[in-house]
mmCIF file of C-alpha atoms in Angstrom:
data_model
loop_
_atom_site.group_PDB
_atom_site.id
_atom_site.type_symbol
_atom_site.label_atom_id
_atom_site.label_comp_id
_atom_site.label_asym_id
_atom_site.label_seq_id
_atom_site.Cartn_x
_atom_site.Cartn_y
_atom_site.Cartn_z
ATOM 1 C CA MET A 5 81.985 7.377 101.892
ATOM 2 C CA ASP A 6 78.518 4.739 101.421
ATOM 3 C CA GLU A 7 77.721 2.597 98.056
ATOM 4 C CA THR A 8 74.968 5.648 97.037
ATOM 5 C CA TYR A 9 78.366 7.307 95.910
ATOM 6 C CA THR A 10 81.413 6.279 93.174
ATOM 7 C CA LEU A 11 84.967 7.289 92.725
ATOM 8 C CA LEU A 12 86.081 7.824 89.228
ATOM 9 C CA PRO A 13 89.697 7.771 88.502
ATOM 10 C CA SER A 14 89.910 11.425 86.554
ATOM 11 C CA ALA A 15 88.797 14.742 86.568
ATOM 12 C CA PRO A 16 84.849 15.494 86.563
ATOM 13 C CA PRO A 17 83.447 17.659 83.294
ATOM 14 C CA LEU A 18 84.511 21.119 83.041
ATOM 15 C CA ASP A 19 81.187 22.517 83.655
ATOM 16 C CA ASP A 20 80.841 20.226 87.127
ATOM 17 C CA TYR A 21 85.193 21.031 87.944
ATOM 18 C CA LEU A 22 83.024 24.822 87.635
ATOM 19 C CA ARG A 23 80.875 24.320 89.090
ATOM 20 C CA LEU A 24 82.204 22.779 92.662
ATOM 21 C CA ARG A 25 84.902 25.127 92.592
ATOM 22 C CA ARG A 26 82.220 28.028 93.037
ATOM 23 C CA SER A 27 80.025 26.143 95.089
ATOM 24 C CA SER A 28 81.985 24.586 97.616
ATOM 25 C CA GLY A 29 83.865 28.049 98.066
ATOM 26 C CA LEU A 30 86.738 27.728 95.992
ATOM 27 C CA THR A 31 87.709 30.951 94.264
ATOM 28 C CA PRO A 32 85.346 30.254 91.276
ATOM 29 C CA VAL A 33 87.403 29.992 87.870
ATOM 30 C CA THR A 34 86.534 30.629 84.236
ATOM 31 C CA ALA A 35 86.408 27.826 81.853
ATOM 32 C CA GLU A 36 89.530 29.430 79.590
ATOM 33 C CA GLN A 37 91.182 28.736 83.651
ATOM 34 C CA GLY A 38 89.497 25.387 83.826
ATOM 35 C CA ALA A 39 90.335 23.618 80.993
ATOM 36 C CA PRO A 40 94.062 23.198 81.068
ATOM 37 C CA ALA A 41 93.749 22.347 84.803
ATOM 38 C CA ILE A 42 91.830 19.044 83.700
ATOM 39 C CA VAL A 43 93.765 18.993 81.356
ATOM 40 C CA GLY A 44 97.327 19.547 83.047
ATOM 41 C CA ALA A 45 97.126 17.620 86.199
ATOM 42 C CA TRP A 46 99.221 15.015 87.273
ATOM 43 C CA SER A 47 96.354 13.324 88.868
ATOM 44 C CA SER A 48 92.667 13.384 89.566
ATOM 45 C CA CYS A 49 89.826 11.496 90.415
ATOM 46 C CA HIS A 50 86.143 13.045 91.341
ATOM 47 C CA VAL A 51 82.675 10.975 92.933
ATOM 48 C CA VAL A 52 79.487 11.127 91.552
ATOM 49 C CA ASP A 53 76.507 10.156 93.547
ATOM 50 C CA ALA A 54 73.341 7.594 92.610
ATOM 51 C CA GLU A 55 72.099 9.602 89.305
ATOM 52 C CA GLY A 56 76.141 9.726 87.679
ATOM 53 C CA THR A 57 76.275 13.650 89.001
ATOM 54 C CA PRO A 58 79.841 14.685 90.268
ATOM 55 C CA VAL A 59 79.377 15.852 93.607
ATOM 56 C CA ALA A 60 83.093 15.507 95.120
ATOM 57 C CA MET A 61 86.368 15.978 93.400
ATOM 58 C CA GLY A 62 90.480 16.761 93.829
ATOM 59 C CA ARG A 63 93.980 16.653 91.771
ATOM 60 C CA VAL A 64 97.405 17.268 92.405
ATOM 61 C CA ILE A 65 99.535 18.747 90.221
ATOM 62 C CA GLY A 66 103.858 18.156 90.030
ATOM 63 C CA ASP A 67 106.172 17.185 88.592
ATOM 64 C CA GLY A 68 106.151 13.299 88.721
ATOM 65 C CA GLY A 69 109.482 13.228 90.414
ATOM 66 C CA TRP A 70 109.485 15.190 93.484
ATOM 67 C CA TYR A 71 106.892 17.222 94.254
ATOM 68 C CA PHE A 72 103.195 16.489 94.275
ATOM 69 C CA HIS A 73 100.836 19.208 95.447
ATOM 70 C CA VAL A 74 97.196 17.843 96.337
ATOM 71 C CA VAL A 75 94.827 21.110 95.062
ATOM 72 C CA ASP A 76 91.359 21.661 94.168
ATOM 73 C CA ILE A 77 89.006 19.650 97.153
ATOM 74 C CA ALA A 78 85.704 20.619 96.780
ATOM 75 C CA THR A 79 82.398 18.629 97.525
ATOM 76 C CA ASP A 80 79.020 20.119 96.377
ATOM 77 C CA PRO A 81 77.586 21.592 99.823
ATOM 78 C CA ALA A 82 74.838 18.984 99.334
ATOM 79 C CA HIS A 83 77.072 16.349 100.057
ATOM 80 C CA GLN A 84 79.173 17.478 102.401
ATOM 81 C CA ARG A 85 80.050 15.590 105.749
ATOM 82 C CA ARG A 86 79.616 11.853 104.288
ATOM 83 C CA GLY A 87 83.278 10.779 103.732
ATOM 84 C CA LEU A 88 83.266 12.421 100.023
ATOM 85 C CA GLY A 89 86.611 15.149 100.800
ATOM 86 C CA ARG A 90 88.597 12.168 102.849
ATOM 87 C CA ALA A 91 87.564 8.997 99.768
ATOM 88 C CA VAL A 92 89.299 11.916 97.515
ATOM 89 C CA VAL A 93 92.569 13.589 99.525
ATOM 90 C CA GLU A 94 93.108 9.102 100.456
ATOM 91 C CA TRP A 95 92.836 8.079 96.155
ATOM 92 C CA LEU A 96 94.940 11.222 95.423
ATOM 93 C CA VAL A 97 97.483 10.068 97.983
ATOM 94 C CA ALA A 98 97.471 6.619 97.612
ATOM 95 C CA ASP A 99 97.874 7.554 93.329
ATOM 96 C CA VAL A 100 101.460 9.241 94.420
ATOM 97 C CA ARG A 101 102.421 6.811 96.746
ATOM 98 C CA GLU A 102 102.085 4.105 93.751
ATOM 99 C CA ARG A 103 103.161 5.888 91.138
ATOM 100 C CA ALA A 104 105.987 8.380 91.933
ATOM 101 C CA PRO A 105 109.352 7.566 92.537
ATOM 102 C CA GLU A 106 109.944 7.054 96.543
ATOM 103 C CA GLY A 107 110.554 9.949 98.769
ATOM 104 C CA ALA A 108 108.359 12.174 96.535
ATOM 105 C CA TYR A 109 106.829 15.374 98.893
ATOM 106 C CA VAL A 110 103.275 15.670 99.049
ATOM 107 C CA SER A 111 101.932 19.091 99.879
ATOM 108 C CA LEU A 112 98.748 21.211 100.235
ATOM 109 C CA ILE A 113 97.343 24.515 101.283
ATOM 110 C CA GLY A 114 94.667 23.818 104.532
ATOM 111 C CA ASP A 115 92.071 26.421 104.300
ATOM 112 C CA PRO A 116 90.034 26.494 107.528
ATOM 113 C CA PRO A 117 87.362 23.854 106.674
ATOM 114 C CA GLY A 118 89.426 20.797 105.845
ATOM 115 C CA GLN A 119 92.608 21.958 107.951
ATOM 116 C CA ARG A 120 91.187 18.668 110.389
ATOM 117 C CA LEU A 121 90.463 16.282 107.914
ATOM 118 C CA TYR A 122 94.081 16.596 106.144
ATOM 119 C CA ARG A 123 96.187 16.340 109.520
ATOM 120 C CA SER A 124 93.865 13.473 110.582
ATOM 121 C CA LEU A 125 95.230 11.889 106.827
ATOM 122 C CA GLY A 126 99.076 12.783 108.292
ATOM 123 C CA PHE A 127 99.285 16.689 107.014
ATOM 124 C CA GLU A 128 101.340 18.039 108.967
ATOM 125 C CA ASP A 129 102.112 22.119 109.306
ATOM 126 C CA VAL A 130 104.383 23.500 107.639
ATOM 127 C CA ALA A 131 105.714 26.460 110.171
ATOM 128 C CA PRO A 132 107.880 28.193 109.506
ATOM 129 C CA SER A 133 107.101 28.952 105.979
ATOM 130 C CA LEU A 134 103.453 30.410 105.029
ATOM 131 C CA GLY A 135 101.584 29.762 102.368
ATOM 132 C CA MET A 136 102.034 32.611 99.925
ATOM 133 C CA GLY A 137 100.314 33.501 96.467
ATOM 134 C CA MET A 138 99.491 36.282 93.834
ATOM 135 C CA VAL A 139 96.761 36.619 91.474
ATOM 136 C CA LEU A 140 97.563 37.856 88.116
ATOM 137 C CA GLY A 141 95.922 40.635 86.664
ATOM 138 C CA ALA A 142 95.390 42.540 83.278
ATOM 139 C CA ASP A 143 97.285 45.915 84.501
ATOM 140 C CA ASP A 144 100.336 44.186 86.333
#
């Protein structure tokens, strides 16, 4: 990440959080989902460009003791391939390392575009485990 960008130790504003999720290819969420996600994060950071516009972000959710999960790693496509995602993940892992008890477990779900980055930062496949999930709908 070069000097035209600044990493800030906080979540981006809600509108930017929603925009970054959409533009980077993450599942879009509503404001009603995003607002508590931002507030409920154990840790978060975002990167702004020279004009102060948020262009990358990430969060950690967790229990504060043992389990920490890296989520919402997103970079605006116009700013990708400049080390912003790496800077975000490095900062988040360093924050967990500094504030969490020794032996904390840090995990993430590595979508194909980010897997090389995550492996280069020390994350390993957890095979034979497989990430699983479900989206709850009004008809459940």
